[in-house]
RNA sequence: GUGGGUGUAGCUCAGUUGGUUAGAGCGCCGGAUUGUGGAUCCGGAGGUCGCGGGUUCGAAACCCGUCAUCCACCCCA
Protein backbone atom coordinates (compact mmCIF):
# COMPACT_ATOMS: atom_id res chain seq x y z
CA UNK A 1 0.00 0.00 0.00
CA UNK A 2 1.25 3.45 -0.85
CA UNK A 3 1.12 5.63 2.20
CA UNK A 4 1.28 9.34 2.76
CA UNK A 5 4.57 10.97 3.60
CA UNK A 6 5.69 11.26 7.22
CA UNK A 7 4.36 14.41 8.79
CA UNK A 8 1.97 15.08 5.90
CA UNK A 9 -1.67 14.63 6.76
CA UNK A 10 -4.95 14.21 4.96
CA UNK A 11 -7.73 16.47 6.09
CA UNK A 12 -10.76 14.23 5.84
CA UNK A 13 -14.36 15.33 5.23
CA UNK A 14 -15.20 15.20 8.92
CA UNK A 15 -12.61 17.90 9.57
CA UNK A 16 -13.03 20.18 6.59
CA UNK A 17 -16.03 22.07 8.01
CA UNK A 18 -13.85 23.09 10.95
CA UNK A 19 -11.10 24.17 8.57
CA UNK A 20 -13.50 26.19 6.49
CA UNK A 21 -14.72 27.95 9.60
CA UNK A 22 -11.16 28.90 10.49
CA UNK A 23 -10.31 30.03 6.98
CA UNK A 24 -13.49 32.00 6.51
CA UNK A 25 -13.13 33.71 9.86
CA UNK A 26 -9.55 34.70 9.13
CA UNK A 27 -10.40 35.90 5.65
CA UNK A 28 -13.35 37.92 6.85
CA UNK A 29 -11.38 39.74 9.53
CA UNK A 30 -8.45 40.38 7.23
CA UNK A 31 -10.74 42.00 4.69
CA UNK A 32 -12.34 44.09 7.42
CA UNK A 33 -8.90 45.38 8.38
CA UNK A 34 -8.21 46.33 4.78
CA UNK A 35 -6.00 43.43 3.75
CA UNK A 36 -6.19 41.90 0.29
CA UNK A 37 -5.53 38.31 -0.59
CA UNK A 38 -2.32 37.43 -2.35
CA UNK A 39 -1.42 34.00 -3.66
CA UNK A 40 2.25 33.33 -4.08
CA UNK A 41 3.94 30.14 -5.28
CA UNK A 42 4.59 27.16 -3.09
CA UNK A 43 8.19 26.96 -4.26
CA UNK A 44 10.84 29.59 -4.93
CA UNK A 45 14.55 29.74 -5.59
CA UNK A 46 16.42 28.66 -2.49
CA UNK A 47 18.38 31.87 -2.05
CA UNK A 48 15.17 33.79 -1.38
CA UNK A 49 14.62 31.92 1.87
CA UNK A 50 18.28 31.75 2.80
CA UNK A 51 18.57 35.52 2.48
CA UNK A 52 15.32 36.46 4.19
CA UNK A 53 14.94 33.97 7.02
CA UNK A 54 18.64 33.97 7.82
CA UNK A 55 21.30 31.53 6.67
CA UNK A 56 22.16 30.39 10.20
CA UNK A 57 18.63 29.74 11.39
CA UNK A 58 17.41 26.19 12.01
CA UNK A 59 14.82 26.55 9.28
CA UNK A 60 17.40 27.24 6.61
CA UNK A 61 20.13 25.04 8.01
CA UNK A 62 18.24 21.82 8.40
CA UNK A 63 14.53 22.09 7.78
CA UNK A 64 14.01 23.12 4.17
CA UNK A 65 12.78 20.88 1.38
CA UNK A 66 15.35 21.82 -1.21
CA UNK A 67 15.82 20.13 -4.56
CA UNK A 68 17.36 20.72 -7.96
CA UNK A 69 15.25 21.79 -10.88
CA UNK A 70 16.00 20.08 -14.20
CA UNK A 71 18.34 22.87 -15.18
CA UNK A 72 20.20 22.60 -11.93
CA UNK A 73 18.86 25.65 -10.09
CA UNK A 74 18.17 25.06 -6.44
CA UNK A 75 14.50 25.35 -5.50
CA UNK A 76 12.83 25.14 -2.10
CA UNK A 77 9.31 24.42 -0.89
CA UNK A 78 8.32 27.50 1.08
CA UNK A 79 8.87 27.14 4.83
CA UNK A 80 6.90 30.34 5.54
CA UNK A 81 4.97 32.97 3.67
CA UNK A 82 6.70 36.28 4.21
CA UNK A 83 9.62 35.73 1.86
CA UNK A 84 7.49 34.97 -1.16
CA UNK A 85 5.10 37.81 -0.43
CA UNK A 86 7.92 40.31 -0.14
CA UNK A 87 9.52 38.94 -3.30
CA UNK A 88 6.24 39.47 -5.16
CA UNK A 89 5.95 42.98 -3.73
CA UNK A 90 9.38 43.85 -5.07
CA UNK A 91 9.08 42.04 -8.37
CA UNK A 92 5.80 43.72 -9.29
CA UNK A 93 6.92 47.15 -8.13
CA UNK A 94 4.07 47.42 -5.70
CA UNK A 95 5.82 50.21 -3.89
CA UNK A 96 4.87 52.34 -6.90
CA UNK A 97 1.24 51.73 -6.00
CA UNK A 98 -0.36 53.60 -3.13
CA UNK A 99 1.19 52.48 0.15
CA UNK A 100 0.63 50.73 2.41
CA UNK A 101 0.12 47.49 0.57
CA UNK A 102 -1.62 45.12 2.93
CA UNK A 103 -1.76 41.46 1.97
CA UNK A 104 -2.99 38.26 3.51
CA UNK A 105 -2.32 34.71 2.40
CA UNK A 106 -3.27 31.20 3.34
CA UNK A 107 -1.79 27.88 2.39
CA UNK A 108 0.62 25.03 2.98
CA UNK A 109 4.17 25.48 4.26
CA UNK A 110 6.89 22.84 4.45
CA UNK A 111 9.50 22.17 7.06
CA UNK A 112 11.44 18.94 7.51
CA UNK A 113 11.04 18.51 11.26
CA UNK A 114 10.30 15.54 13.44
CA UNK A 115 6.50 15.41 13.65
CA UNK A 116 4.78 15.77 17.01
CA UNK A 117 1.62 17.25 18.45
CA UNK A 118 0.98 20.48 16.55
CA UNK A 119 3.97 20.10 14.29
CA UNK A 120 3.85 18.65 10.81
CA UNK A 121 6.09 18.68 7.77
CA UNK A 122 3.36 20.09 5.62
CA UNK A 123 1.35 22.51 7.70
CA UNK A 124 -0.84 25.50 6.96
CA UNK A 125 -0.58 29.12 7.81
CA UNK A 126 -2.71 32.18 7.52
CA UNK A 127 -0.55 35.28 7.47
CA UNK A 128 -0.66 38.98 6.81
CA UNK A 129 1.96 41.50 5.72
CA UNK A 130 1.50 45.24 5.99
CA UNK A 131 4.10 46.89 3.77
CA UNK A 132 4.97 50.56 3.73
CA UNK A 133 4.01 51.96 7.12
CA UNK A 134 6.44 52.63 9.93
CA UNK A 135 3.85 53.98 12.32
CA UNK A 136 3.22 52.09 15.60
CA UNK A 137 -0.45 52.05 14.67
CA UNK A 138 0.40 49.68 11.81
CA UNK A 139 1.81 47.26 14.40
CA UNK A 140 -1.26 47.73 16.53
CA UNK A 141 -3.53 47.09 13.57
CA UNK A 142 -1.81 43.83 12.75
CA UNK A 143 -1.79 42.63 16.35
CA UNK A 144 -5.44 43.56 16.71
CA UNK A 145 -6.33 41.56 13.61
CA UNK A 146 -4.48 38.55 14.96
CA UNK A 147 -6.26 38.84 18.28
CA UNK A 148 -9.72 39.35 16.79
CA UNK A 149 -9.48 36.25 14.63
CA UNK A 150 -8.56 34.14 17.62
CA UNK A 151 -11.22 35.71 19.81
CA UNK A 152 -13.90 35.27 17.18
CA UNK A 153 -13.14 31.56 17.06
CA UNK A 154 -13.29 31.48 20.87
CA UNK A 155 -10.01 29.62 21.14
CA UNK A 156 -9.20 28.81 24.74
CA UNK A 157 -6.48 29.90 27.15
CA UNK A 158 -4.67 32.42 24.97
CA UNK A 159 -1.91 34.81 25.99
CA UNK A 160 -0.52 37.59 23.84
CA UNK A 161 3.05 38.53 24.63
CA UNK A 162 4.99 41.36 23.09
CA UNK A 163 8.54 42.56 23.20
CA UNK A 164 10.72 45.26 21.72
CA UNK A 165 13.76 43.95 19.85
CA UNK A 166 14.92 47.43 18.93
CA UNK A 167 16.86 48.25 15.81
CA UNK A 168 19.77 46.18 14.56
CA UNK A 169 22.12 48.80 15.95
CA UNK A 170 20.50 48.50 19.38
CA UNK A 171 21.00 44.78 19.41
CA UNK A 172 24.62 45.22 18.46
CA UNK A 173 25.06 47.42 21.51
CA UNK A 174 23.27 44.90 23.70
CA UNK A 175 24.90 41.76 22.41
CA UNK A 176 28.37 42.22 23.99
CA UNK A 177 26.74 43.29 27.25
CA UNK A 178 24.70 40.13 27.34
CA UNK A 179 27.57 37.91 26.24
CA UNK A 180 29.72 39.33 29.04
CA UNK A 181 27.06 38.45 31.58
CA UNK A 182 26.45 34.98 30.14
CA UNK A 183 30.14 34.14 30.07
CA UNK A 184 30.29 34.85 33.79
CA UNK A 185 27.44 32.42 34.35
CA UNK A 186 28.21 29.67 31.84
CA UNK A 187 28.27 26.92 34.44
CA UNK A 188 24.64 27.61 35.23
CA UNK A 189 23.53 27.19 31.62
CA UNK A 190 22.36 24.08 29.78
CA UNK A 191 24.60 22.58 27.13
CA UNK A 192 22.59 24.08 24.37
CA UNK A 193 22.78 27.55 25.79
CA UNK A 194 26.54 27.33 26.33
CA UNK A 195 26.79 26.92 22.60
CA UNK A 196 24.30 29.69 22.01
CA UNK A 197 26.40 32.18 23.91
CA UNK A 198 28.62 32.12 20.84
CA UNK A 199 26.10 31.60 18.06
CA UNK A 200 22.92 33.37 19.12
CA UNK A 201 23.09 34.78 22.66
CA UNK A 202 19.64 36.38 22.53
CA UNK A 203 18.04 32.97 22.28
CA UNK A 204 19.45 32.03 25.70
CA UNK A 205 16.85 34.39 27.14
CA UNK A 206 14.15 32.31 25.45
CA UNK A 207 15.38 28.97 26.82
CA UNK A 208 12.82 26.89 28.68
CA UNK A 209 15.27 25.06 30.94
CA UNK A 210 14.58 26.28 34.49
CA UNK A 211 18.28 26.62 35.32
CA UNK A 212 18.80 28.88 32.33
CA UNK A 213 15.80 30.95 33.22
CA UNK A 214 17.13 31.39 36.75
CA UNK A 215 20.58 32.24 35.48
CA UNK A 216 19.26 34.89 33.13
CA UNK A 217 16.80 36.35 35.59
CA UNK A 218 19.32 38.98 36.61
CA UNK A 219 20.83 39.40 33.17
CA UNK A 220 21.01 42.87 31.68
CA UNK A 221 17.93 43.54 29.64
CA UNK A 222 17.72 44.44 26.01
CA UNK A 223 15.25 47.12 27.01
CA UNK A 224 18.02 48.98 28.82
CA UNK A 225 20.21 49.09 25.73
CA UNK A 226 17.56 50.41 23.40
CA UNK A 227 17.84 53.74 21.66
CA UNK A 228 15.42 56.51 22.45
CA UNK A 229 13.86 56.05 19.03
CA UNK A 230 13.19 52.37 19.57
CA UNK A 231 11.71 53.04 22.99
CA UNK A 232 9.32 55.67 21.86
CA UNK A 233 8.21 53.54 18.93
CA UNK A 234 7.38 50.67 21.23
CA UNK A 235 5.66 53.02 23.66
CA UNK A 236 3.41 53.95 20.77
CA UNK A 237 2.55 50.32 20.13
CA UNK A 238 1.77 49.68 23.79
CA UNK A 239 -0.35 52.80 24.05
CA UNK A 240 -2.23 51.81 20.93
CA UNK A 241 -2.99 48.33 22.23
CA UNK A 242 -4.20 49.85 25.49
CA UNK A 243 -6.47 52.28 23.75
CA UNK A 244 -8.29 49.64 21.71
CA UNK A 245 -8.41 47.12 24.53
CA UNK A 246 -6.12 44.36 23.34
CA UNK A 247 -4.81 42.49 26.39
CA UNK A 248 -1.08 41.74 26.26
CA UNK A 249 1.82 40.90 28.51
CA UNK A 250 5.28 42.31 28.15
CA UNK A 251 7.89 39.58 27.89
CA UNK A 252 11.41 40.84 27.63
CA UNK A 253 12.59 37.30 26.89
CA UNK A 254 10.54 36.93 23.74
CA UNK A 255 12.95 36.43 20.85
CA UNK A 256 11.81 35.27 17.44
CA UNK A 257 13.51 32.56 15.46
CA UNK A 258 13.66 34.40 12.18
CA UNK A 259 16.45 36.87 11.66
CA UNK A 260 14.49 39.57 9.93
CA UNK A 261 12.50 40.84 12.90
CA UNK A 262 13.14 44.21 14.58
CA UNK A 263 11.31 46.46 17.03
CA UNK A 264 7.90 44.96 17.82
CA UNK A 265 7.67 41.20 18.14
CA UNK A 266 4.72 39.29 19.47
CA UNK A 267 3.48 35.77 20.01
CA UNK A 268 0.19 34.21 21.03
CA UNK A 269 0.41 30.97 22.96
CA UNK A 270 -2.18 28.66 24.42
CA UNK A 271 -1.88 26.42 27.44
CA UNK A 272 -4.28 23.96 25.81
CA UNK A 273 -1.84 22.99 23.08
CA UNK A 274 0.98 20.84 24.43
CA UNK A 275 4.63 21.56 23.83
CA UNK A 276 4.14 23.38 20.55
CA UNK A 277 2.10 26.10 22.16
CA UNK A 278 2.52 29.02 19.76
CA UNK A 279 -0.67 29.65 17.79
CA UNK A 280 0.49 32.74 16.01
CA UNK A 281 3.43 35.08 16.01
CA UNK A 282 4.96 37.92 14.11
CA UNK A 283 6.67 41.24 14.26
CA UNK A 284 8.14 44.14 12.41
CA UNK A 285 10.75 43.63 9.71
CA UNK A 286 11.78 47.02 8.39
CA UNK A 287 14.96 45.85 6.72
CA UNK A 288 13.74 42.80 4.86
CA UNK A 289 12.46 44.40 1.68
CA UNK A 290 15.76 46.12 1.18
CA UNK A 291 17.69 42.98 2.03
CA UNK A 292 15.88 41.25 -0.80
CA UNK A 293 16.83 43.97 -3.23
CA UNK A 294 13.77 46.18 -3.02
CA UNK A 295 13.34 49.78 -2.00
CA UNK A 296 13.64 50.48 1.71
CA UNK A 297 10.16 49.66 2.95
CA UNK A 298 9.03 49.23 6.56
CA UNK A 299 6.72 46.30 7.25
CA UNK A 300 4.92 44.26 9.91
CA UNK A 301 3.21 40.92 9.75
CA UNK A 302 2.25 37.71 11.49
CA UNK A 303 1.43 34.09 10.75
CA UNK A 304 -1.09 31.80 12.40
CA UNK A 305 -0.77 28.00 12.51
CA UNK A 306 -4.00 26.58 11.14
CA UNK A 307 -3.47 23.05 12.46
CA UNK A 308 -2.96 24.39 15.94
CA UNK A 309 -6.11 26.45 15.67
CA UNK A 310 -8.00 23.41 14.42
CA UNK A 311 -6.76 21.39 17.40
CA UNK A 312 -8.13 23.94 19.80
CA UNK A 313 -11.36 24.31 17.88
CA UNK A 314 -12.08 20.59 17.95
CA UNK A 315 -12.81 20.84 21.64
CA UNK A 316 -15.84 22.95 20.86
CA UNK A 317 -16.60 21.44 17.46
CA UNK A 318 -19.54 23.29 15.95
CA UNK A 319 -19.98 20.99 12.98
CA UNK A 320 -23.42 21.32 11.43
CA UNK A 321 -24.78 18.40 9.47
CA UNK A 322 -25.89 19.32 5.95
CA UNK A 323 -28.75 16.84 6.05
CA UNK A 324 -31.35 19.39 7.12
CA UNK A 325 -31.33 20.82 3.63
CA UNK A 326 -31.28 17.60 1.68
CA UNK A 327 -33.81 15.71 -0.40
CA UNK A 328 -33.09 12.03 -0.81
CA UNK A 329 -34.43 10.52 -4.03
CA UNK A 330 -35.64 6.94 -3.65
CA UNK A 331 -36.11 5.71 -7.19
CA UNK A 332 -36.67 1.97 -7.55
CA UNK A 333 -38.00 -0.43 -10.13
CA UNK A 334 -36.95 -0.04 -13.73
CA UNK A 335 -39.12 2.95 -14.50
CA UNK A 336 -38.80 4.44 -11.03
CA UNK A 337 -35.00 4.51 -11.03
CA UNK A 338 -34.90 6.13 -14.44
CA UNK A 339 -37.38 8.76 -13.32
CA UNK A 340 -35.43 9.20 -10.09
CA UNK A 341 -32.33 10.11 -12.01
CA UNK A 342 -34.03 12.92 -13.86
CA UNK A 343 -35.71 14.12 -10.65
CA UNK A 344 -32.26 14.30 -9.01
CA UNK A 345 -30.92 16.42 -11.81
CA UNK A 346 -33.96 18.68 -11.85
CA UNK A 347 -33.74 19.46 -8.14
CA UNK A 348 -30.02 20.11 -8.38
CA UNK A 349 -30.55 22.49 -11.26
CA UNK A 350 -33.10 24.24 -9.07
CA UNK A 351 -30.44 24.76 -6.41
CA UNK A 352 -31.60 22.05 -4.03
CA UNK A 353 -29.19 19.62 -2.45
CA UNK A 354 -30.39 16.24 -3.70
CA UNK A 355 -28.78 12.83 -3.20
CA UNK A 356 -29.46 9.18 -3.84
CA UNK A 357 -27.81 5.84 -3.32
CA UNK A 358 -27.64 4.02 -6.64
CA UNK A 359 -26.87 0.72 -4.97
CA UNK A 360 -30.22 0.57 -3.24
CA UNK A 361 -32.83 -1.40 -5.17
CA UNK A 362 -35.62 -1.53 -2.63
CA UNK A 363 -37.61 1.18 -0.92
CA UNK A 364 -36.50 -0.14 2.43
CA UNK A 365 -32.82 0.19 1.69
CA UNK A 366 -33.40 3.62 0.19
CA UNK A 367 -35.12 4.81 3.34
CA UNK A 368 -32.33 3.43 5.47
CA UNK A 369 -29.84 5.39 3.40
CA UNK A 370 -31.96 8.52 3.58
CA UNK A 371 -32.12 8.18 7.33
CA UNK A 372 -28.44 7.59 7.68
CA UNK A 373 -27.62 10.64 5.61
CA UNK A 374 -29.89 12.70 7.83
CA UNK A 375 -31.99 13.87 4.90
CA UNK A 376 -34.88 16.17 5.64
CA UNK A 377 -37.14 14.69 2.93
CA UNK A 378 -37.30 11.58 0.83
CA UNK A 379 -38.88 11.64 -2.58
CA UNK A 380 -40.28 8.18 -3.30
CA UNK A 381 -40.58 7.20 -6.95
CA UNK A 382 -41.55 3.61 -7.68
CA UNK A 383 -42.87 2.23 -10.94
CA UNK A 384 -46.45 3.07 -9.92
CA UNK A 385 -45.64 6.72 -9.27
CA UNK A 386 -43.53 6.99 -12.38
CA UNK A 387 -46.38 5.79 -14.59
CA UNK A 388 -48.77 8.20 -12.90
CA UNK A 389 -46.30 11.05 -13.26
CA UNK A 390 -46.19 11.66 -9.52
CA UNK A 391 -43.91 11.06 -6.55
CA UNK A 392 -44.38 10.77 -2.79
CA UNK A 393 -42.65 13.37 -0.69
CA UNK A 394 -41.97 12.06 2.79
CA UNK A 395 -40.98 14.30 5.67
CA UNK A 396 -38.42 12.20 7.53
CA UNK A 397 -39.14 13.78 10.88
CA UNK A 398 -42.93 13.81 10.92
CA UNK A 399 -43.38 10.86 8.53
CA UNK A 400 -46.05 12.91 6.77
CA UNK A 401 -46.35 12.04 3.10
CA UNK A 402 -47.91 13.91 0.23
CA UNK A 403 -48.16 13.37 -3.48
CA UNK A 404 -46.35 15.78 -5.73
CA UNK A 405 -46.49 16.07 -9.48
CA UNK A 406 -43.30 15.29 -11.36
CA UNK A 407 -44.01 18.06 -13.80
CA UNK A 408 -43.87 20.76 -11.14
CA UNK A 409 -41.33 19.07 -8.90
CA UNK A 410 -38.75 21.74 -8.24
CA UNK A 411 -41.39 24.47 -8.03
CA UNK A 412 -43.28 22.51 -5.35
CA UNK A 413 -40.24 21.50 -3.34
CA UNK A 414 -38.22 24.71 -3.36
CA UNK A 415 -40.52 26.54 -0.89
CA UNK A 416 -39.85 23.85 1.72
CA UNK A 417 -36.26 25.03 1.98
CA UNK A 418 -36.92 28.71 2.40
CA UNK A 419 -35.75 29.95 5.75
CA UNK A 420 -38.73 30.15 8.13
C1' G B 1 19.35 14.66 14.86
C1' U B 2 18.26 12.48 20.30
C1' G B 3 14.99 10.00 23.87
C1' G B 4 10.46 7.37 25.52
C1' G B 5 5.56 5.00 24.51
C1' U B 6 2.58 2.20 21.04
C1' G B 7 1.74 -1.23 16.57
C1' U B 8 -4.11 -7.22 16.71
C1' A B 9 -10.76 -6.18 11.76
C1' G B 10 -12.72 0.23 8.68
C1' C B 11 -12.64 2.55 14.14
C1' U B 12 -11.82 1.80 19.68
C1' C B 13 -9.59 -2.04 22.04
C1' A B 14 -9.45 -7.41 24.72
C1' G B 15 -6.33 -11.63 24.16
C1' U B 16 -4.40 -15.32 31.14
C1' U B 17 2.13 -18.16 33.18
C1' G B 18 3.69 -19.14 25.25
C1' G B 19 -1.03 -24.08 23.60
C1' U B 20 -4.14 -25.74 18.67
C1' U B 21 -10.26 -22.76 14.37
C1' A B 22 -7.47 -14.82 17.08
C1' G B 23 -12.18 -12.14 19.95
C1' A B 24 -15.67 -7.97 21.55
C1' G B 25 -18.12 -3.26 20.86
C1' C B 26 -19.13 0.20 17.14
C1' G B 27 -19.33 0.51 11.83
C1' C B 28 -20.41 -2.07 7.09
C1' C B 29 -23.64 -5.69 4.03
C1' G B 30 -28.06 -8.70 4.28
C1' G B 31 -32.60 -10.87 6.53
C1' A B 32 -37.16 -10.84 10.05
C1' U B 33 -43.65 -12.46 3.86
C1' U B 34 -45.22 -9.31 -0.90
C1' G B 35 -43.49 -0.95 -1.51
C1' U B 36 -41.84 2.61 4.02
C1' G B 37 -36.08 4.51 7.81
C1' G B 38 -34.19 4.89 13.09
C1' A B 39 -35.28 0.28 17.89
C1' U B 40 -34.79 -5.00 18.61
C1' C B 41 -33.44 -9.86 17.02
C1' C B 42 -30.79 -13.04 13.52
C1' G B 43 -27.07 -13.85 9.87
C1' G B 44 -22.72 -12.38 6.92
C1' A B 45 -18.29 -10.16 5.04
C1' G B 46 -13.72 -8.31 6.84
C1' G B 47 -7.29 -9.76 10.09
C1' U B 48 -0.10 -11.78 6.13
C1' C B 49 -1.57 -10.14 14.76
C1' G B 50 3.44 -3.69 11.22
C1' C B 51 7.63 -6.32 8.64
C1' G B 52 12.10 -9.69 8.85
C1' G B 53 14.86 -12.97 11.57
C1' G B 54 15.57 -15.96 16.12
C1' U B 55 14.19 -19.13 20.66
C1' U B 56 10.52 -23.27 21.10
C1' C B 57 7.22 -29.40 19.87
C1' G B 58 4.29 -24.80 19.58
C1' A B 59 4.78 -17.35 19.20
C1' A B 60 -0.12 -12.19 18.61
C1' A B 61 2.65 -13.04 23.31
C1' C B 62 9.63 -14.09 24.63
C1' C B 63 14.57 -12.08 22.18
C1' C B 64 17.09 -9.16 18.17
C1' G B 65 16.63 -6.05 14.10
C1' U B 66 13.69 -2.93 11.11
C1' C B 67 9.65 0.21 9.71
C1' A B 68 5.52 3.09 11.05
C1' U B 69 3.12 6.11 14.47
C1' C B 70 2.49 9.14 18.87
C1' C B 71 4.71 12.17 22.62
C1' A B 72 8.90 14.88 24.32
C1' C B 73 13.84 17.33 23.44
C1' C B 74 15.33 20.76 19.74
C1' C B 75 12.97 24.36 16.91
C1' C B 76 8.73 26.88 15.53
C1' A B 77 3.07 28.77 13.49
Coordinates of C-alpha atoms in Angstrom, one line a residue, chain A residues 87-301:
Chain A
X87 CA 9.5 38.9 -3.3
X88 CA 6.2 39.5 -5.2
X89 CA 5.9 43.0 -3.7
X90 CA 9.4 43.9 -5.1
X91 CA 9.1 42.0 -8.4
X92 CA 5.8 43.7 -9.3
X93 CA 6.9 47.1 -8.1
X94 CA 4.1 47.4 -5.7
X95 CA 5.8 50.2 -3.9
X96 CA 4.9 52.3 -6.9
X97 CA 1.2 51.7 -6.0
X98 CA -0.4 53.6 -3.1
X99 CA 1.2 52.5 0.1
X100 CA 0.6 50.7 2.4
X101 CA 0.1 47.5 0.6
X102 CA -1.6 45.1 2.9
X103 CA -1.8 41.5 2.0
X104 CA -3.0 38.3 3.5
X105 CA -2.3 34.7 2.4
X106 CA -3.3 31.2 3.3
X107 CA -1.8 27.9 2.4
X108 CA 0.6 25.0 3.0
X109 CA 4.2 25.5 4.3
X110 CA 6.9 22.8 4.5
X111 CA 9.5 22.2 7.1
X112 CA 11.4 18.9 7.5
X113 CA 11.0 18.5 11.3
X114 CA 10.3 15.5 13.4
X115 CA 6.5 15.4 13.7
X116 CA 4.8 15.8 17.0
X117 CA 1.6 17.3 18.4
X118 CA 1.0 20.5 16.6
X119 CA 4.0 20.1 14.3
X120 CA 3.9 18.6 10.8
X121 CA 6.1 18.7 7.8
X122 CA 3.4 20.1 5.6
X123 CA 1.3 22.5 7.7
X124 CA -0.8 25.5 7.0
X125 CA -0.6 29.1 7.8
X126 CA -2.7 32.2 7.5
X127 CA -0.6 35.3 7.5
X128 CA -0.7 39.0 6.8
X129 CA 2.0 41.5 5.7
X130 CA 1.5 45.2 6.0
X131 CA 4.1 46.9 3.8
X132 CA 5.0 50.6 3.7
X133 CA 4.0 52.0 7.1
X134 CA 6.4 52.6 9.9
X135 CA 3.9 54.0 12.3
X136 CA 3.2 52.1 15.6
X137 CA -0.4 52.0 14.7
X138 CA 0.4 49.7 11.8
X139 CA 1.8 47.3 14.4
X140 CA -1.3 47.7 16.5
X141 CA -3.5 47.1 13.6
X142 CA -1.8 43.8 12.7
X143 CA -1.8 42.6 16.4
X144 CA -5.4 43.6 16.7
X145 CA -6.3 41.6 13.6
X146 CA -4.5 38.5 15.0
X147 CA -6.3 38.8 18.3
X148 CA -9.7 39.4 16.8
X149 CA -9.5 36.3 14.6
X150 CA -8.6 34.1 17.6
X151 CA -11.2 35.7 19.8
X152 CA -13.9 35.3 17.2
X153 CA -13.1 31.6 17.1
X154 CA -13.3 31.5 20.9
X155 CA -10.0 29.6 21.1
X156 CA -9.2 28.8 24.7
X157 CA -6.5 29.9 27.2
X158 CA -4.7 32.4 25.0
X159 CA -1.9 34.8 26.0
X160 CA -0.5 37.6 23.8
X161 CA 3.1 38.5 24.6
X162 CA 5.0 41.4 23.1
X163 CA 8.5 42.6 23.2
X164 CA 10.7 45.3 21.7
X165 CA 13.8 44.0 19.9
X166 CA 14.9 47.4 18.9
X167 CA 16.9 48.2 15.8
X168 CA 19.8 46.2 14.6
X169 CA 22.1 48.8 15.9
X170 CA 20.5 48.5 19.4
X171 CA 21.0 44.8 19.4
X172 CA 24.6 45.2 18.5
X173 CA 25.1 47.4 21.5
X174 CA 23.3 44.9 23.7
X175 CA 24.9 41.8 22.4
X176 CA 28.4 42.2 24.0
X177 CA 26.7 43.3 27.2
X178 CA 24.7 40.1 27.3
X179 CA 27.6 37.9 26.2
X180 CA 29.7 39.3 29.0
X181 CA 27.1 38.5 31.6
X182 CA 26.5 35.0 30.1
X183 CA 30.1 34.1 30.1
X184 CA 30.3 34.9 33.8
X185 CA 27.4 32.4 34.4
X186 CA 28.2 29.7 31.8
X187 CA 28.3 26.9 34.4
X188 CA 24.6 27.6 35.2
X189 CA 23.5 27.2 31.6
X190 CA 22.4 24.1 29.8
X191 CA 24.6 22.6 27.1
X192 CA 22.6 24.1 24.4
X193 CA 22.8 27.6 25.8
X194 CA 26.5 27.3 26.3
X195 CA 26.8 26.9 22.6
X196 CA 24.3 29.7 22.0
X197 CA 26.4 32.2 23.9
X198 CA 28.6 32.1 20.8
X199 CA 26.1 31.6 18.1
X200 CA 22.9 33.4 19.1
X201 CA 23.1 34.8 22.7
X202 CA 19.6 36.4 22.5
X203 CA 18.0 33.0 22.3
X204 CA 19.4 32.0 25.7
X205 CA 16.8 34.4 27.1
X206 CA 14.1 32.3 25.5
X207 CA 15.4 29.0 26.8
X208 CA 12.8 26.9 28.7
X209 CA 15.3 25.1 30.9
X210 CA 14.6 26.3 34.5
X211 CA 18.3 26.6 35.3
X212 CA 18.8 28.9 32.3
X213 CA 15.8 31.0 33.2
X214 CA 17.1 31.4 36.7
X215 CA 20.6 32.2 35.5
X216 CA 19.3 34.9 33.1
X217 CA 16.8 36.4 35.6
X218 CA 19.3 39.0 36.6
X219 CA 20.8 39.4 33.2
X220 CA 21.0 42.9 31.7
X221 CA 17.9 43.5 29.6
X222 CA 17.7 44.4 26.0
X223 CA 15.3 47.1 27.0
X224 CA 18.0 49.0 28.8
X225 CA 20.2 49.1 25.7
X226 CA 17.6 50.4 23.4
X227 CA 17.8 53.7 21.7
X228 CA 15.4 56.5 22.4
X229 CA 13.9 56.1 19.0
X230 CA 13.2 52.4 19.6
X231 CA 11.7 53.0 23.0
X232 CA 9.3 55.7 21.9
X233 CA 8.2 53.5 18.9
X234 CA 7.4 50.7 21.2
X235 CA 5.7 53.0 23.7
X236 CA 3.4 54.0 20.8
X237 CA 2.5 50.3 20.1
X238 CA 1.8 49.7 23.8
X239 CA -0.3 52.8 24.1
X240 CA -2.2 51.8 20.9
X241 CA -3.0 48.3 22.2
X242 CA -4.2 49.8 25.5
X243 CA -6.5 52.3 23.7
X244 CA -8.3 49.6 21.7
X245 CA -8.4 47.1 24.5
X246 CA -6.1 44.4 23.3
X247 CA -4.8 42.5 26.4
X248 CA -1.1 41.7 26.3
X249 CA 1.8 40.9 28.5
X250 CA 5.3 42.3 28.2
X251 CA 7.9 39.6 27.9
X252 CA 11.4 40.8 27.6
X253 CA 12.6 37.3 26.9
X254 CA 10.5 36.9 23.7
X255 CA 12.9 36.4 20.9
X256 CA 11.8 35.3 17.4
X257 CA 13.5 32.6 15.5
X258 CA 13.7 34.4 12.2
X259 CA 16.5 36.9 11.7
X260 CA 14.5 39.6 9.9
X261 CA 12.5 40.8 12.9
X262 CA 13.1 44.2 14.6
X263 CA 11.3 46.5 17.0
X264 CA 7.9 45.0 17.8
X265 CA 7.7 41.2 18.1
X266 CA 4.7 39.3 19.5
X267 CA 3.5 35.8 20.0
X268 CA 0.2 34.2 21.0
X269 CA 0.4 31.0 23.0
X270 CA -2.2 28.7 24.4
X271 CA -1.9 26.4 27.4
X272 CA -4.3 24.0 25.8
X273 CA -1.8 23.0 23.1
X274 CA 1.0 20.8 24.4
X275 CA 4.6 21.6 23.8
X276 CA 4.1 23.4 20.5
X277 CA 2.1 26.1 22.2
X278 CA 2.5 29.0 19.8
X279 CA -0.7 29.7 17.8
X280 CA 0.5 32.7 16.0
X281 CA 3.4 35.1 16.0
X282 CA 5.0 37.9 14.1
X283 CA 6.7 41.2 14.3
X284 CA 8.1 44.1 12.4
X285 CA 10.7 43.6 9.7
X286 CA 11.8 47.0 8.4
X287 CA 15.0 45.8 6.7
X288 CA 13.7 42.8 4.9
X289 CA 12.5 44.4 1.7
X290 CA 15.8 46.1 1.2
X291 CA 17.7 43.0 2.0
X292 CA 15.9 41.2 -0.8
X293 CA 16.8 44.0 -3.2
X294 CA 13.8 46.2 -3.0
X295 CA 13.3 49.8 -2.0
X296 CA 13.6 50.5 1.7
X297 CA 10.2 49.7 3.0
X298 CA 9.0 49.2 6.6
X299 CA 6.7 46.3 7.2
X300 CA 4.9 44.3 9.9
X301 CA 3.2 40.9 9.7

